[in-house]
Tab-separated table of C-alpha atoms in Angstrom:
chain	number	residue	atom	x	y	z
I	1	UNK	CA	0.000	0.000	0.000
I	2	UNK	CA	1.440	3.501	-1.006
I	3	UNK	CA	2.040	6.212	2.069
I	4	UNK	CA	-0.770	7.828	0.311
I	5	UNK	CA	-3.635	5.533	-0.266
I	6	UNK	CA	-5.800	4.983	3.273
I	7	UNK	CA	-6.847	1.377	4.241
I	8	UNK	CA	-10.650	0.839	4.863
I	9	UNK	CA	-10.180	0.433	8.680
I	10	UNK	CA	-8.696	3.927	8.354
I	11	UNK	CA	-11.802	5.053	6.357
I	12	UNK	CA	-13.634	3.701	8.480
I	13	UNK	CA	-12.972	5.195	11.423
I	14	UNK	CA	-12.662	8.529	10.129
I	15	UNK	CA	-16.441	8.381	8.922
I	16	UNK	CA	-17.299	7.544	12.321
I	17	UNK	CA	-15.404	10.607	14.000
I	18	UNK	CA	-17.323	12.428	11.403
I	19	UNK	CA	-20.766	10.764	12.180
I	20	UNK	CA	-19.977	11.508	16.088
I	21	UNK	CA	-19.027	14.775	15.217
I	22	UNK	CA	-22.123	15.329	13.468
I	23	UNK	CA	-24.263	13.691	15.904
I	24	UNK	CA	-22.601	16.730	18.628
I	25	UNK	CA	-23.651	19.816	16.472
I	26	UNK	CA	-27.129	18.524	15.808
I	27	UNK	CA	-27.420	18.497	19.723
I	28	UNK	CA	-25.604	21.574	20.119
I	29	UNK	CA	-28.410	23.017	17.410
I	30	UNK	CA	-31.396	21.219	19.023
I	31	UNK	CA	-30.441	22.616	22.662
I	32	UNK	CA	-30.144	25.970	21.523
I	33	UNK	CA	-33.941	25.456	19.470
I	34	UNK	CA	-35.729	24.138	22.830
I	35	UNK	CA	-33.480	26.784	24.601
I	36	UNK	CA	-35.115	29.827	22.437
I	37	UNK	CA	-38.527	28.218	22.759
I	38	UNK	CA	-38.254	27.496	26.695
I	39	UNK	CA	-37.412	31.640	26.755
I	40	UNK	CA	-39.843	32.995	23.977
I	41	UNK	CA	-42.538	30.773	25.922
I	42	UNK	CA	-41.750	31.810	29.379
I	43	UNK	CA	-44.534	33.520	31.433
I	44	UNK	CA	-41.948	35.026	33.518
I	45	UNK	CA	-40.472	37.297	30.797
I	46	UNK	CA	-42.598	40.603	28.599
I	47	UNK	CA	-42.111	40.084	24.781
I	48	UNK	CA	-39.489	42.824	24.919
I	49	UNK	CA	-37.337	40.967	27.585
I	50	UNK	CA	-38.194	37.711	25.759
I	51	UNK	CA	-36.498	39.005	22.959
I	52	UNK	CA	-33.872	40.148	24.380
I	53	UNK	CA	-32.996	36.872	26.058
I	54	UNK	CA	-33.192	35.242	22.920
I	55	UNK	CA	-30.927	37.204	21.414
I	56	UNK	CA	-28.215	36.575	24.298
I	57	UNK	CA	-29.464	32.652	23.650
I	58	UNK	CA	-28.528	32.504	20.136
I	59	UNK	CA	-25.234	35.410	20.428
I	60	UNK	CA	-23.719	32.482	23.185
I	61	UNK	CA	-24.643	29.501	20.492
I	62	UNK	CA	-22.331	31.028	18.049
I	63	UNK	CA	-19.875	31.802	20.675
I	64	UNK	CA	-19.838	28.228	21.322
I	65	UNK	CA	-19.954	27.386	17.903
I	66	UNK	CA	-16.807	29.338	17.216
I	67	UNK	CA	-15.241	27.230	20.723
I	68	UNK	CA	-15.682	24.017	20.035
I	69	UNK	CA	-12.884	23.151	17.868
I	70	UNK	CA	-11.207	24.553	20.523
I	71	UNK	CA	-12.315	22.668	23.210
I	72	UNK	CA	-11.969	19.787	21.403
I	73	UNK	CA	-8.389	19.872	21.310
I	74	UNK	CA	-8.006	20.272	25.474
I	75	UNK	CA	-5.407	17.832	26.451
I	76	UNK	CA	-6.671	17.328	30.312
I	77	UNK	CA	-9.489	19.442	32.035
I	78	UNK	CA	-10.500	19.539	35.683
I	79	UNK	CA	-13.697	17.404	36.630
I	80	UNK	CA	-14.907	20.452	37.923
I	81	UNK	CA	-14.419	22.827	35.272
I	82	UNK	CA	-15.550	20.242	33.146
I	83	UNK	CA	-18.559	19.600	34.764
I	84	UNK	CA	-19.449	23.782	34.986
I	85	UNK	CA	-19.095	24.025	31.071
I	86	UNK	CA	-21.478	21.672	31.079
I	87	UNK	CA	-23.574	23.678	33.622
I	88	UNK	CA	-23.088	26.203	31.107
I	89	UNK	CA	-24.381	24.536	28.372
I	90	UNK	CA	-27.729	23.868	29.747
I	91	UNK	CA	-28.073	27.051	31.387
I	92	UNK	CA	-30.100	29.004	28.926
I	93	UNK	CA	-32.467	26.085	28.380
I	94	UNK	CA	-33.506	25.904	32.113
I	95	UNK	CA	-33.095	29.544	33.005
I	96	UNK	CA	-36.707	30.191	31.474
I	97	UNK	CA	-38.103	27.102	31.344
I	98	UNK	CA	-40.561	24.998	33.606
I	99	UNK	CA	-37.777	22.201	33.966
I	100	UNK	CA	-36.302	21.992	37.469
I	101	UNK	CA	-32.350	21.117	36.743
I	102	UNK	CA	-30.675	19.886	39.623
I	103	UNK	CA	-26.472	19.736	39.440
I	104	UNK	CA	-24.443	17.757	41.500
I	105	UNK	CA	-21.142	17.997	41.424
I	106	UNK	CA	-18.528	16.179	41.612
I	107	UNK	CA	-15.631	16.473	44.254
I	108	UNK	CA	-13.304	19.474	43.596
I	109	UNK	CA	-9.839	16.862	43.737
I	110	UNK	CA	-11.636	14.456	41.266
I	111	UNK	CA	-8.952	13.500	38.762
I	112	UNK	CA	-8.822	15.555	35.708
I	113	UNK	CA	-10.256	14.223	32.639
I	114	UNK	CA	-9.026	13.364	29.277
I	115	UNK	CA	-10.176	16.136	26.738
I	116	UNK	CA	-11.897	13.287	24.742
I	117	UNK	CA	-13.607	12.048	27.691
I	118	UNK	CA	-14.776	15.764	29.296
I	119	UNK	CA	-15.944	16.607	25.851
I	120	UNK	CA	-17.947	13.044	25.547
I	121	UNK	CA	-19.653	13.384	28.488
I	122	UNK	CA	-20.935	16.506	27.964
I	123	UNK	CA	-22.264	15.170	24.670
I	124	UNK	CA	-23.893	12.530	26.290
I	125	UNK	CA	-25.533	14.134	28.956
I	126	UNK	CA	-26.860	16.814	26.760
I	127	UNK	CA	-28.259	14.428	24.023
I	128	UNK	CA	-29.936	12.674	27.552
I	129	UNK	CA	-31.536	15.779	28.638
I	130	UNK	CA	-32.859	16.673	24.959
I	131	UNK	CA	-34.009	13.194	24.986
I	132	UNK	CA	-35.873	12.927	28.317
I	133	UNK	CA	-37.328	16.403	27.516
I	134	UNK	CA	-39.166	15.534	24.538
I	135	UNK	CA	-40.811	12.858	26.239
I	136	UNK	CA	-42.818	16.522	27.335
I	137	UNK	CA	-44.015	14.450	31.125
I	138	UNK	CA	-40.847	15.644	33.245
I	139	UNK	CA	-40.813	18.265	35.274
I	140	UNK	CA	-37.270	17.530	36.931
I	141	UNK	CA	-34.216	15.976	36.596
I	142	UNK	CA	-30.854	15.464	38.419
I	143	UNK	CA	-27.451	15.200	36.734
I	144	UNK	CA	-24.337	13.590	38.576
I	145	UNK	CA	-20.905	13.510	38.124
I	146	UNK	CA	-18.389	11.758	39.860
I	147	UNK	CA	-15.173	10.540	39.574
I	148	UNK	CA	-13.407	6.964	41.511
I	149	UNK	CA	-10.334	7.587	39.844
I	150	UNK	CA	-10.644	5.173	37.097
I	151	UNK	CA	-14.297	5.895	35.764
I	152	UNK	CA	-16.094	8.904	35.401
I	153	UNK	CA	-19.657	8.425	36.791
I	154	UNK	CA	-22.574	9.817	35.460
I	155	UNK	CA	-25.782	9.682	36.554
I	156	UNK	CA	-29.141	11.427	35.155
I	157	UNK	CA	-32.617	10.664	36.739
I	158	UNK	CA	-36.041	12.289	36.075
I	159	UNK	CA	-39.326	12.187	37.523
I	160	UNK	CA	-41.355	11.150	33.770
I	161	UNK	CA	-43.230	8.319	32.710
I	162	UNK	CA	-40.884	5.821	33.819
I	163	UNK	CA	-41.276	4.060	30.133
I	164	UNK	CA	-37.297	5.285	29.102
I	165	UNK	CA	-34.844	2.134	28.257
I	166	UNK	CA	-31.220	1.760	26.334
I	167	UNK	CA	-33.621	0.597	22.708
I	168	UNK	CA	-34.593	4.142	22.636
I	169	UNK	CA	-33.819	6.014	19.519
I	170	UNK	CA	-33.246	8.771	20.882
I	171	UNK	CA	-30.446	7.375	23.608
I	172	UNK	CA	-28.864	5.403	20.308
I	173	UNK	CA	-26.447	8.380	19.952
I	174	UNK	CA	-25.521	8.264	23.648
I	175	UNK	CA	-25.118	4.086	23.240
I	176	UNK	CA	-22.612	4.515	20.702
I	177	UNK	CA	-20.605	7.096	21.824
I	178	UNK	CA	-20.545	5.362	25.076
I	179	UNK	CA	-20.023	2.141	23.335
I	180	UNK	CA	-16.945	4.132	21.071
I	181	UNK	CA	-15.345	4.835	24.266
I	182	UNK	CA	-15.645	1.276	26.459
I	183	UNK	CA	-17.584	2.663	29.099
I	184	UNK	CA	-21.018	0.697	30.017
I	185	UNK	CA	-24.890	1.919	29.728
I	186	UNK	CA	-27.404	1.132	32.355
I	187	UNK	CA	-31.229	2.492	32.303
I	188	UNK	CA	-33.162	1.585	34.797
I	189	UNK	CA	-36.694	2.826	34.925
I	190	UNK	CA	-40.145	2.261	37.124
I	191	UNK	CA	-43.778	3.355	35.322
I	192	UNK	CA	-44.969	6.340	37.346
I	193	UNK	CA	-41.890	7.599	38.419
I	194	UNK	CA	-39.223	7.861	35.977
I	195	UNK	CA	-36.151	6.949	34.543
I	196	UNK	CA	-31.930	6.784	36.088
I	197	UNK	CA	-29.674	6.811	33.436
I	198	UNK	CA	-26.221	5.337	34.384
I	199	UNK	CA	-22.816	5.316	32.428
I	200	UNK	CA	-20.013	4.706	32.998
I	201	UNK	CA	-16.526	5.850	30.911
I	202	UNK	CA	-13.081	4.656	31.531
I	203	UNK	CA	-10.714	7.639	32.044
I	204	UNK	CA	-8.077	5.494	30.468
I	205	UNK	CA	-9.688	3.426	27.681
I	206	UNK	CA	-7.872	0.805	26.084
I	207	UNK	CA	-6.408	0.789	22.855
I	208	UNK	CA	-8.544	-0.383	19.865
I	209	UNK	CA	-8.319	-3.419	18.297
I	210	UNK	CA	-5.838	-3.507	15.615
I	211	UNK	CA	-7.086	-3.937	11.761
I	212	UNK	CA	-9.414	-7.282	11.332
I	213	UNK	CA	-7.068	-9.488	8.832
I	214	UNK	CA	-7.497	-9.239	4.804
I	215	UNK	CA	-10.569	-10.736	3.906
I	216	UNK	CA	-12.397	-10.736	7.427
I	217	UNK	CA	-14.874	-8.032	5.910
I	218	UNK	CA	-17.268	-6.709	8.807
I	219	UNK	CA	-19.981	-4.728	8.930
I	220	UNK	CA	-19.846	-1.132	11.648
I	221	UNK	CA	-21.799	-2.985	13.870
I	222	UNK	CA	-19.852	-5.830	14.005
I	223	UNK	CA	-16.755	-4.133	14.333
I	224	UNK	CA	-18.373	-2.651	17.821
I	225	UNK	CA	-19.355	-6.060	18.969
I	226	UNK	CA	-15.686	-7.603	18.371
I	227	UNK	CA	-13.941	-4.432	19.856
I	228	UNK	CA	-16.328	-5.358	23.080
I	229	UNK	CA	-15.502	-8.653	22.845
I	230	UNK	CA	-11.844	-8.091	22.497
I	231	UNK	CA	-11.914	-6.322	26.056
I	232	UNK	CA	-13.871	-8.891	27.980
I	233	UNK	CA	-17.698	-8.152	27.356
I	234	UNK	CA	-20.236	-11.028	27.731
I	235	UNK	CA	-23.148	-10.956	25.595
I	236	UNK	CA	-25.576	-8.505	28.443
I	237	UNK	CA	-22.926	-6.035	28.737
I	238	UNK	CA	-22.594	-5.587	25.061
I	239	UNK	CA	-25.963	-4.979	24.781
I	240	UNK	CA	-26.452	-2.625	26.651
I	241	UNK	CA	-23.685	-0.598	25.868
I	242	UNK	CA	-24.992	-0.722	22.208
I	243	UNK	CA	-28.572	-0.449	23.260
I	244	UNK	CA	-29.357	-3.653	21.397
I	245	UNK	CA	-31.147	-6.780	22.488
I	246	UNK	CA	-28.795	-9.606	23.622
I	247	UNK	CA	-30.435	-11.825	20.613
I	248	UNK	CA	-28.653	-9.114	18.777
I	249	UNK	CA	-25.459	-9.574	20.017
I	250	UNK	CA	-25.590	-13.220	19.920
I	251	UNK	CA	-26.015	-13.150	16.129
I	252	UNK	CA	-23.112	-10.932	15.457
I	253	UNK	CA	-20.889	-12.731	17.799
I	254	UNK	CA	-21.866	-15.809	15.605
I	255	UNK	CA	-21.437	-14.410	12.432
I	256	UNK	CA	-18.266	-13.194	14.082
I	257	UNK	CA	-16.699	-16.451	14.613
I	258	UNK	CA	-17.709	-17.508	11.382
I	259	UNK	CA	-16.206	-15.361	9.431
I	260	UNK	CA	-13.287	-15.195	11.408
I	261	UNK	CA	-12.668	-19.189	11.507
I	262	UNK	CA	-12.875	-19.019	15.048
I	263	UNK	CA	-13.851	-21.963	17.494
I	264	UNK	CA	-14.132	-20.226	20.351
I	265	UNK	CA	-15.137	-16.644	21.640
I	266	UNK	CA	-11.608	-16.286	23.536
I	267	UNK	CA	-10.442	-17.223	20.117
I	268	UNK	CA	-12.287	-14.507	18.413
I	269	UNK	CA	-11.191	-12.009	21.123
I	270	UNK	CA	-7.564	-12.731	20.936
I	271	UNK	CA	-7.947	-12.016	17.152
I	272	UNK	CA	-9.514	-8.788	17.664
I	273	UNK	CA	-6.172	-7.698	20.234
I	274	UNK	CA	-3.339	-9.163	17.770
């Protein structure tokens, strides 16, 4: 291969950066939408202060915009200065709105976080609030970080319907960044009285896999059950990491070792690390 042709693995990967990167402006974009219609509904504010405070909503989005390359590039933030840009974030979108936010923090000599990771879990915890709020039946919710010096902890509960679970399509984004990062995906919900949301994301993630050999041809999904596999993952884990059912799993794992000549799944896994 020439220096200057790219292998498919590299293509690969590279379209999803760009899909994740996607995925973060259109929540950036829908946070700032149900941020100018929380304010422009408000019956706290006059249309002339409504107006106004739309204004400062949208002049900060493009501030933002303009960051977030940026911020992107942030070798190592503190948990806690992570966790106040974050703060940030939401801020216009509760400031006028009926939705009680509640913040914890977490502790002030947390370890600081890899940009990647600080930057990911903001992602995910925004697309989570956009996605419990257009369920329209919550009226609060509580976001937690915290940090045992391996794992950055997040948890997100609300008081809604109760009915949220990881086979949401609207938590699919959050599943697969959480999944691109090997951290692990928990919902847990009761009817009536809402929803917890728990991830978790290594602060030092292991390597990827190496390439798949020449002529092991897998699809993206595969790819994300084998790189689970390859660090240990039974069959429940992977699911709900990926927010798929386990039957799902099972039947990549099989075509898996299948194509992969594989007789066993430690097989396939030490195939996936080589």
């Amino acid at each position: 291969m020439r220096r200057d042709e790219i292998s498919p693995a590299s293509a690969r990967r590279a379209a999803a950066d760009h899909a994740r990167a996607l995925a973060d402006q259109r929540d950036r974009y829908a946070l700032t939408l149900e941020s100018l219609l929380a304010t422009l509904r408000s019956s706290r504010l006059d249309d002339r202060s409504a107006r106004a405070v739309a204004v400062d909503v949208a002049a900060g989005a493009l501030v933002g915009l303009r960051e977030q390359t940026d911020e992107q590039g942030v070798a190592l933030e503190p948990v806690v200065g992570a966790f106040e840009r974050l703060r940030g974030d939401l801020r216009p979108l509760v400031r006028y709105s009926e939705l009680d936010v509640q913040f914890v923090e977490p502790p002030a000599n947390g370890r600081a976080l890899p940009g990647e990771i600080a930057h990911a879990a903001r992602t995910i915890v925004r697309s989570t609030v956009l996605a419990i709020v257009d369920r329209a039946e919550t009226s609060r919710i509580r976001i937690q970080w915290d940090c045992d010096g391996l794992h950055l902890l997040i948890g997100i509960r609300d008081d809604g319907d109760g009915e949220l679970s990881t086979h949401d399509d609207a938590l699919r984004p959050v599943a697969e960044i959480v999944a691109s990062l090997s951290g692990h995906l928990v919902v847990t919900s009761t009817k009536g009285w809402g929803s917890e949301v728990a991830i978790r994301l290594p602060l030092d993630p292991p390597a990827l896999p190496g390439d798949v050999p020449d002529g092991f041809e897998v699809s993206p999904r595969e790819r994300d059950v084998l790189r689970l596999v390859a660090t240990g993952r039974r069959n429940r884990e992977i699911a709900e990491s990926l927010g798929v059912s386990e039957n799902t799993v099972k039947f990549h794992v099989s075509n898996l070792l299948r194509k992969a000549g594989a007789a066993s799944r430690a097989e396939l896994a030490a195939l996936a690390r080589a």
